[in-house]
């Protein structure tokens, strides 16, 4: 079975440009999570969806970040305008259910570099 | 609210044992353990639930001490393939529930 699919794998762009990261969750999973990983802050939850509805976006750093999930098989994380401090690895994960005993399955991540 | 992992890093020889601890200042509902190899995605290992449960996965096992608000991951007779960074994630409930990860423990296994 296909796992969580993210694109692009690498993105290098200049400060001020719009960046769009994409994620396809595992078919049938009803939860989708966006994480950011940096050396300084570790693995941080940005936002998560349940059945395409955003549940908790308290981890989204500021208004420059936005996320959508238009259907059960696709989600985007957008940064506009991008800044060098946004450089990080962004992971998407999905799970069947959420709570005590449901594992999250991570995609391979997008390594984002803002120059 | 981020759980605290210890040690931050450990270096072992193949065949040695290791223990990684994960402590929380908040009440624990469950603890998730993941392993991440360099440049790859975190991979799920196991979930521990309330009740002092202990689980095993090959020669990797874990325990959950609700009273101490702590979980420990045990790696027995370590193999080279065990190298990587281990993360614990604790489920917290603040309005919505969320999984909060520790800062990670880097494990290096040398031949």
PDB file of N, CA, C and O in Angstrom, chain A residues 9 31 35 37 39 41-45 48 55-56 58-59 91 98-109 111, chain B residues 2 29-32 34 36 38-44 47-49 87 91 94 96-103 106:
ATOM      1  N   UNK A   9      10.051  17.036  -2.716  1.00  0.00           N
ATOM      2  CA  UNK A   9      10.952  16.525  -1.681  1.00  0.00           C
ATOM      3  C   UNK A   9      11.909  17.609  -1.215  1.00  0.00           C
ATOM      4  O   UNK A   9      12.286  17.660  -0.044  1.00  0.00           O
ATOM      5  N   UNK A  31      -7.439  11.451   9.683  1.00  0.00           N
ATOM      6  CA  UNK A  31      -6.709  12.541  10.317  1.00  0.00           C
ATOM      7  C   UNK A  31      -5.456  12.842   9.500  1.00  0.00           C
ATOM      8  O   UNK A  31      -4.748  11.927   9.055  1.00  0.00           O
ATOM      9  N   UNK A  35       3.642  18.805  10.378  1.00  0.00           N
ATOM     10  CA  UNK A  35       4.681  19.069  11.366  1.00  0.00           C
ATOM     11  C   UNK A  35       5.834  19.822  10.714  1.00  0.00           C
ATOM     12  O   UNK A  35       6.054  19.718   9.507  1.00  0.00           O
ATOM     13  N   UNK A  37      10.064  20.374  11.402  1.00  0.00           N
ATOM     14  CA  UNK A  37      11.188  19.892  12.196  1.00  0.00           C
ATOM     15  C   UNK A  37      12.421  20.752  11.954  1.00  0.00           C
ATOM     16  O   UNK A  37      12.851  20.937  10.820  1.00  0.00           O
ATOM     17  N   UNK A  39      16.401  21.841  14.003  1.00  0.00           N
ATOM     18  CA  UNK A  39      17.332  21.436  15.058  1.00  0.00           C
ATOM     19  C   UNK A  39      16.988  22.134  16.370  1.00  0.00           C
ATOM     20  O   UNK A  39      17.046  21.534  17.441  1.00  0.00           O
ATOM     21  N   UNK A  41      14.036  23.575  17.437  1.00  0.00           N
ATOM     22  CA  UNK A  41      12.707  23.409  18.020  1.00  0.00           C
ATOM     23  C   UNK A  41      12.176  21.990  17.947  1.00  0.00           C
ATOM     24  O   UNK A  41      11.109  21.698  18.486  1.00  0.00           O
ATOM     25  N   UNK A  42      12.914  21.106  17.269  1.00  0.00           N
ATOM     26  CA  UNK A  42      12.467  19.715  17.190  1.00  0.00           C
ATOM     27  C   UNK A  42      11.279  19.554  16.267  1.00  0.00           C
ATOM     28  O   UNK A  42      11.118  20.287  15.305  1.00  0.00           O
ATOM     29  N   UNK A  43      10.431  18.600  16.601  1.00  0.00           N
ATOM     30  CA  UNK A  43       9.268  18.261  15.780  1.00  0.00           C
ATOM     31  C   UNK A  43       8.040  18.948  16.368  1.00  0.00           C
ATOM     32  O   UNK A  43       7.584  18.602  17.458  1.00  0.00           O
ATOM     33  N   UNK A  44       7.523  19.916  15.638  1.00  0.00           N
ATOM     34  CA  UNK A  44       6.393  20.719  16.133  1.00  0.00           C
ATOM     35  C   UNK A  44       5.153  20.458  15.301  1.00  0.00           C
ATOM     36  O   UNK A  44       5.224  20.485  14.070  1.00  0.00           O
ATOM     37  N   UNK A  45       4.030  20.308  15.963  1.00  0.00           N
ATOM     38  CA  UNK A  45       2.759  20.194  15.269  1.00  0.00           C
ATOM     39  C   UNK A  45       2.300  21.592  14.841  1.00  0.00           C
ATOM     40  O   UNK A  45       2.204  22.503  15.667  1.00  0.00           O
ATOM     41  N   UNK A  48      -3.736  20.251  12.442  1.00  0.00           N
ATOM     42  CA  UNK A  48      -4.227  18.956  12.002  1.00  0.00           C
ATOM     43  C   UNK A  48      -5.706  19.033  11.632  1.00  0.00           C
ATOM     44  O   UNK A  48      -6.440  19.905  12.096  1.00  0.00           O
ATOM     45  N   UNK A  55      -8.839  21.172  12.982  1.00  0.00           N
ATOM     46  CA  UNK A  55      -9.227  20.986  14.381  1.00  0.00           C
ATOM     47  C   UNK A  55      -8.392  21.873  15.305  1.00  0.00           C
ATOM     48  O   UNK A  55      -8.916  22.492  16.222  1.00  0.00           O
ATOM     49  N   UNK A  56      -7.112  21.912  15.086  1.00  0.00           N
ATOM     50  CA  UNK A  56      -6.223  22.689  15.942  1.00  0.00           C
ATOM     51  C   UNK A  56      -5.128  23.310  15.086  1.00  0.00           C
ATOM     52  O   UNK A  56      -4.337  22.595  14.492  1.00  0.00           O
ATOM     53  N   UNK A  58      -3.241  25.879  16.415  1.00  0.00           N
ATOM     54  CA  UNK A  58      -2.526  26.721  17.381  1.00  0.00           C
ATOM     55  C   UNK A  58      -1.011  26.699  17.163  1.00  0.00           C
ATOM     56  O   UNK A  58      -0.305  27.567  17.650  1.00  0.00           O
ATOM     57  N   UNK A  59      -0.513  25.715  16.435  1.00  0.00           N
ATOM     58  CA  UNK A  59       0.917  25.641  16.175  1.00  0.00           C
ATOM     59  C   UNK A  59       1.363  26.403  14.939  1.00  0.00           C
ATOM     60  O   UNK A  59       2.569  26.522  14.682  1.00  0.00           O
ATOM     61  N   UNK A  91       6.909  17.823   7.563  1.00  0.00           N
ATOM     62  CA  UNK A  91       6.352  16.481   7.437  1.00  0.00           C
ATOM     63  C   UNK A  91       4.834  16.541   7.463  1.00  0.00           C
ATOM     64  O   UNK A  91       4.232  17.294   8.224  1.00  0.00           O
ATOM     65  N   UNK A  98      -7.571   9.137  16.006  1.00  0.00           N
ATOM     66  CA  UNK A  98      -6.539   9.868  16.750  1.00  0.00           C
ATOM     67  C   UNK A  98      -6.864   9.749  18.222  1.00  0.00           C
ATOM     68  O   UNK A  98      -8.005   9.805  18.627  1.00  0.00           O
ATOM     69  N   UNK A  99      -5.828   9.585  19.018  1.00  0.00           N
ATOM     70  CA  UNK A  99      -6.036   9.458  20.443  1.00  0.00           C
ATOM     71  C   UNK A  99      -5.010   8.524  21.022  1.00  0.00           C
ATOM     72  O   UNK A  99      -3.855   8.534  20.628  1.00  0.00           O
ATOM     73  N   UNK A 100      -5.421   7.703  21.933  1.00  0.00           N
ATOM     74  CA  UNK A 100      -4.441   6.916  22.663  1.00  0.00           C
ATOM     75  C   UNK A 100      -3.723   5.868  21.858  1.00  0.00           C
ATOM     76  O   UNK A 100      -2.532   5.645  22.061  1.00  0.00           O
ATOM     77  N   UNK A 101      -4.394   5.208  20.948  1.00  0.00           N
ATOM     78  CA  UNK A 101      -3.771   4.029  20.373  1.00  0.00           C
ATOM     79  C   UNK A 101      -3.728   4.006  18.853  1.00  0.00           C
ATOM     80  O   UNK A 101      -3.765   2.941  18.246  1.00  0.00           O
ATOM     81  N   UNK A 102      -3.673   5.164  18.236  1.00  0.00           N
ATOM     82  CA  UNK A 102      -3.583   5.202  16.781  1.00  0.00           C
ATOM     83  C   UNK A 102      -2.255   5.790  16.332  1.00  0.00           C
ATOM     84  O   UNK A 102      -1.973   6.970  16.589  1.00  0.00           O
ATOM     85  N   UNK A 103      -1.408   5.002  15.660  1.00  0.00           N
ATOM     86  CA  UNK A 103      -0.121   5.528  15.214  1.00  0.00           C
ATOM     87  C   UNK A 103      -0.278   6.507  14.070  1.00  0.00           C
ATOM     88  O   UNK A 103      -1.232   6.422  13.294  1.00  0.00           O
ATOM     89  N   UNK A 104       0.674   7.411  14.001  1.00  0.00           N
ATOM     90  CA  UNK A 104       0.709   8.339  12.878  1.00  0.00           C
ATOM     91  C   UNK A 104       1.755   7.840  11.882  1.00  0.00           C
ATOM     92  O   UNK A 104       2.826   7.399  12.258  1.00  0.00           O
ATOM     93  N   UNK A 105       1.414   7.945  10.596  1.00  0.00           N
ATOM     94  CA  UNK A 105       2.301   7.497   9.536  1.00  0.00           C
ATOM     95  C   UNK A 105       2.816   8.736   8.810  1.00  0.00           C
ATOM     96  O   UNK A 105       2.016   9.519   8.284  1.00  0.00           O
ATOM     97  N   UNK A 106       4.131   8.888   8.795  1.00  0.00           N
ATOM     98  CA  UNK A 106       4.736  10.092   8.246  1.00  0.00           C
ATOM     99  C   UNK A 106       5.148   9.912   6.792  1.00  0.00           C
ATOM    100  O   UNK A 106       5.576   8.820   6.372  1.00  0.00           O
ATOM    101  N   UNK A 107       5.028  11.011   6.035  1.00  0.00           N
ATOM    102  CA  UNK A 107       5.600  11.056   4.709  1.00  0.00           C
ATOM    103  C   UNK A 107       7.097  11.308   4.798  1.00  0.00           C
ATOM    104  O   UNK A 107       7.644  11.497   5.885  1.00  0.00           O
ATOM    105  N   UNK A 108       7.763  11.324   3.638  1.00  0.00           N
ATOM    106  CA  UNK A 108       9.211  11.496   3.603  1.00  0.00           C
ATOM    107  C   UNK A 108       9.656  12.928   3.855  1.00  0.00           C
ATOM    108  O   UNK A 108      10.843  13.196   3.991  1.00  0.00           O
ATOM    109  N   UNK A 109       8.709  13.854   3.878  1.00  0.00           N
ATOM    110  CA  UNK A 109       9.043  15.232   4.211  1.00  0.00           C
ATOM    111  C   UNK A 109       9.428  16.070   3.005  1.00  0.00           C
ATOM    112  O   UNK A 109       9.804  15.559   1.947  1.00  0.00           O
ATOM    113  N   UNK A 111      12.083  19.156   2.331  1.00  0.00           N
ATOM    114  CA  UNK A 111      13.179  19.953   2.891  1.00  0.00           C
ATOM    115  C   UNK A 111      13.140  21.324   2.229  1.00  0.00           C
ATOM    116  O   UNK A 111      13.388  21.447   1.035  1.00  0.00           O
TER     117      UNK A 111
ATOM    118  N   UNK B   2       6.240  20.158  26.566  1.00  0.00           N
ATOM    119  CA  UNK B   2       7.009  19.200  25.791  1.00  0.00           C
ATOM    120  C   UNK B   2       7.624  18.179  26.744  1.00  0.00           C
ATOM    121  O   UNK B   2       8.220  18.545  27.764  1.00  0.00           O
ATOM    122  N   UNK B  29      -1.737  10.271  29.084  1.00  0.00           N
ATOM    123  CA  UNK B  29      -2.820   9.404  28.619  1.00  0.00           C
ATOM    124  C   UNK B  29      -2.253   8.274  27.778  1.00  0.00           C
ATOM    125  O   UNK B  29      -2.740   7.141  27.833  1.00  0.00           O
ATOM    126  N   UNK B  30      -1.266   8.587  27.007  1.00  0.00           N
ATOM    127  CA  UNK B  30      -0.576   7.578  26.218  1.00  0.00           C
ATOM    128  C   UNK B  30       0.764   8.141  25.787  1.00  0.00           C
ATOM    129  O   UNK B  30       0.975   9.356  25.773  1.00  0.00           O
ATOM    130  N   UNK B  31       1.670   7.233  25.453  1.00  0.00           N
ATOM    131  CA  UNK B  31       2.997   7.627  24.982  1.00  0.00           C
ATOM    132  C   UNK B  31       3.283   6.871  23.694  1.00  0.00           C
ATOM    133  O   UNK B  31       3.100   5.648  23.620  1.00  0.00           O
ATOM    134  N   UNK B  32       3.704   7.614  22.694  1.00  0.00           N
ATOM    135  CA  UNK B  32       4.073   7.035  21.398  1.00  0.00           C
ATOM    136  C   UNK B  32       5.586   7.085  21.275  1.00  0.00           C
ATOM    137  O   UNK B  32       6.208   8.085  21.653  1.00  0.00           O
ATOM    138  N   UNK B  34       8.772   6.722  18.399  1.00  0.00           N
ATOM    139  CA  UNK B  34       9.129   6.714  16.988  1.00  0.00           C
ATOM    140  C   UNK B  34      10.645   6.695  16.865  1.00  0.00           C
ATOM    141  O   UNK B  34      11.359   7.184  17.746  1.00  0.00           O
ATOM    142  N   UNK B  36      13.710   7.790  14.046  1.00  0.00           N
ATOM    143  CA  UNK B  36      13.983   8.512  12.801  1.00  0.00           C
ATOM    144  C   UNK B  36      15.456   8.346  12.438  1.00  0.00           C
ATOM    145  O   UNK B  36      16.334   8.708  13.225  1.00  0.00           O
ATOM    146  N   UNK B  38      18.642   9.353   9.904  1.00  0.00           N
ATOM    147  CA  UNK B  38      19.068  10.618   9.326  1.00  0.00           C
ATOM    148  C   UNK B  38      18.512  10.804   7.921  1.00  0.00           C
ATOM    149  O   UNK B  38      18.672   9.938   7.061  1.00  0.00           O
ATOM    150  N   UNK B  39      17.832  11.916   7.693  1.00  0.00           N
ATOM    151  CA  UNK B  39      17.303  12.226   6.369  1.00  0.00           C
ATOM    152  C   UNK B  39      16.029  11.482   6.009  1.00  0.00           C
ATOM    153  O   UNK B  39      15.569  11.576   4.868  1.00  0.00           O
ATOM    154  N   UNK B  40      15.469  10.771   6.975  1.00  0.00           N
ATOM    155  CA  UNK B  40      14.254  10.003   6.693  1.00  0.00           C
ATOM    156  C   UNK B  40      13.108  10.469   7.590  1.00  0.00           C
ATOM    157  O   UNK B  40      13.266  11.334   8.451  1.00  0.00           O
ATOM    158  N   UNK B  41      11.951   9.876   7.372  1.00  0.00           N
ATOM    159  CA  UNK B  41      10.778  10.216   8.169  1.00  0.00           C
ATOM    160  C   UNK B  41      10.773   9.442   9.485  1.00  0.00           C
ATOM    161  O   UNK B  41      11.341   8.344   9.568  1.00  0.00           O
ATOM    162  N   UNK B  42      10.140   9.972  10.516  1.00  0.00           N
ATOM    163  CA  UNK B  42       9.949   9.188  11.744  1.00  0.00           C
ATOM    164  C   UNK B  42       9.104   7.951  11.441  1.00  0.00           C
ATOM    165  O   UNK B  42       8.143   8.018  10.672  1.00  0.00           O
ATOM    166  N   UNK B  43       9.475   6.845  12.061  1.00  0.00           N
ATOM    167  CA  UNK B  43       8.765   5.578  11.863  1.00  0.00           C
ATOM    168  C   UNK B  43       8.207   5.122  13.200  1.00  0.00           C
ATOM    169  O   UNK B  43       8.922   5.086  14.205  1.00  0.00           O
ATOM    170  N   UNK B  44       6.958   4.756  13.201  1.00  0.00           N
ATOM    171  CA  UNK B  44       6.266   4.338  14.418  1.00  0.00           C
ATOM    172  C   UNK B  44       6.861   3.043  14.976  1.00  0.00           C
ATOM    173  O   UNK B  44       7.135   2.089  14.232  1.00  0.00           O
ATOM    174  N   UNK B  47       2.980   2.101  20.920  1.00  0.00           N
ATOM    175  CA  UNK B  47       2.190   3.006  21.756  1.00  0.00           C
ATOM    176  C   UNK B  47       1.982   2.349  23.111  1.00  0.00           C
ATOM    177  O   UNK B  47       1.675   1.158  23.198  1.00  0.00           O
ATOM    178  N   UNK B  48       2.160   3.124  24.155  1.00  0.00           N
ATOM    179  CA  UNK B  48       1.894   2.668  25.510  1.00  0.00           C
ATOM    180  C   UNK B  48       0.683   3.425  26.055  1.00  0.00           C
ATOM    181  O   UNK B  48       0.573   4.630  25.886  1.00  0.00           O
ATOM    182  N   UNK B  49      -0.208   2.670  26.700  1.00  0.00           N
ATOM    183  CA  UNK B  49      -1.407   3.276  27.271  1.00  0.00           C
ATOM    184  C   UNK B  49      -1.335   3.280  28.790  1.00  0.00           C
ATOM    185  O   UNK B  49      -0.500   2.602  29.389  1.00  0.00           O
ATOM    186  N   UNK B  87      12.199   9.392  19.366  1.00  0.00           N
ATOM    187  CA  UNK B  87      11.307  10.426  19.887  1.00  0.00           C
ATOM    188  C   UNK B  87      10.164   9.785  20.658  1.00  0.00           C
ATOM    189  O   UNK B  87       9.588   8.791  20.209  1.00  0.00           O
ATOM    190  N   UNK B  91       0.439  12.317  24.516  1.00  0.00           N
ATOM    191  CA  UNK B  91      -0.866  12.851  24.134  1.00  0.00           C
ATOM    192  C   UNK B  91      -1.335  13.786  25.230  1.00  0.00           C
ATOM    193  O   UNK B  91      -1.456  13.397  26.391  1.00  0.00           O
ATOM    194  N   UNK B  94      -5.819  19.691  25.561  1.00  0.00           N
ATOM    195  CA  UNK B  94      -6.056  21.089  25.920  1.00  0.00           C
ATOM    196  C   UNK B  94      -7.082  21.611  24.936  1.00  0.00           C
ATOM    197  O   UNK B  94      -6.727  22.172  23.901  1.00  0.00           O
ATOM    198  N   UNK B  96      -8.612  20.742  22.153  1.00  0.00           N
ATOM    199  CA  UNK B  96      -8.331  19.635  21.237  1.00  0.00           C
ATOM    200  C   UNK B  96      -7.170  18.821  21.780  1.00  0.00           C
ATOM    201  O   UNK B  96      -6.352  19.310  22.553  1.00  0.00           O
ATOM    202  N   UNK B  97      -7.091  17.560  21.395  1.00  0.00           N
ATOM    203  CA  UNK B  97      -5.960  16.747  21.820  1.00  0.00           C
ATOM    204  C   UNK B  97      -4.856  16.867  20.791  1.00  0.00           C
ATOM    205  O   UNK B  97      -5.112  17.108  19.618  1.00  0.00           O
ATOM    206  N   UNK B  98      -3.613  16.725  21.275  1.00  0.00           N
ATOM    207  CA  UNK B  98      -2.498  16.785  20.347  1.00  0.00           C
ATOM    208  C   UNK B  98      -1.359  15.929  20.875  1.00  0.00           C
ATOM    209  O   UNK B  98      -1.248  15.668  22.073  1.00  0.00           O
ATOM    210  N   UNK B  99      -0.503  15.507  19.952  1.00  0.00           N
ATOM    211  CA  UNK B  99       0.675  14.714  20.294  1.00  0.00           C
ATOM    212  C   UNK B  99       1.860  15.665  20.319  1.00  0.00           C
ATOM    213  O   UNK B  99       2.148  16.329  19.327  1.00  0.00           O
ATOM    214  N   UNK B 100       2.521  15.738  21.470  1.00  0.00           N
ATOM    215  CA  UNK B 100       3.673  16.627  21.628  1.00  0.00           C
ATOM    216  C   UNK B 100       4.928  15.774  21.760  1.00  0.00           C
ATOM    217  O   UNK B 100       4.991  14.875  22.614  1.00  0.00           O
ATOM    218  N   UNK B 101       5.923  16.056  20.915  1.00  0.00           N
ATOM    219  CA  UNK B 101       7.122  15.240  20.883  1.00  0.00           C
ATOM    220  C   UNK B 101       8.242  15.811  21.743  1.00  0.00           C
ATOM    221  O   UNK B 101       8.393  17.031  21.853  1.00  0.00           O
ATOM    222  N   UNK B 102       9.033  14.901  22.328  1.00  0.00           N
ATOM    223  CA  UNK B 102      10.244  15.302  23.020  1.00  0.00           C
ATOM    224  C   UNK B 102      11.305  15.721  22.021  1.00  0.00           C
ATOM    225  O   UNK B 102      11.112  15.633  20.806  1.00  0.00           O
ATOM    226  N   UNK B 103      12.440  16.159  22.551  1.00  0.00           N
ATOM    227  CA  UNK B 103      13.479  16.699  21.687  1.00  0.00           C
ATOM    228  C   UNK B 103      14.310  15.617  21.016  1.00  0.00           C
ATOM    229  O   UNK B 103      15.126  15.907  20.156  1.00  0.00           O
ATOM    230  N   UNK B 106      19.540  10.750  20.476  1.00  0.00           N
ATOM    231  CA  UNK B 106      20.314  10.216  19.353  1.00  0.00           C
ATOM    232  C   UNK B 106      21.085   8.991  19.818  1.00  0.00           C
ATOM    233  O   UNK B 106      21.902   9.071  20.732  1.00  0.00           O
TER     234      UNK B 106
END
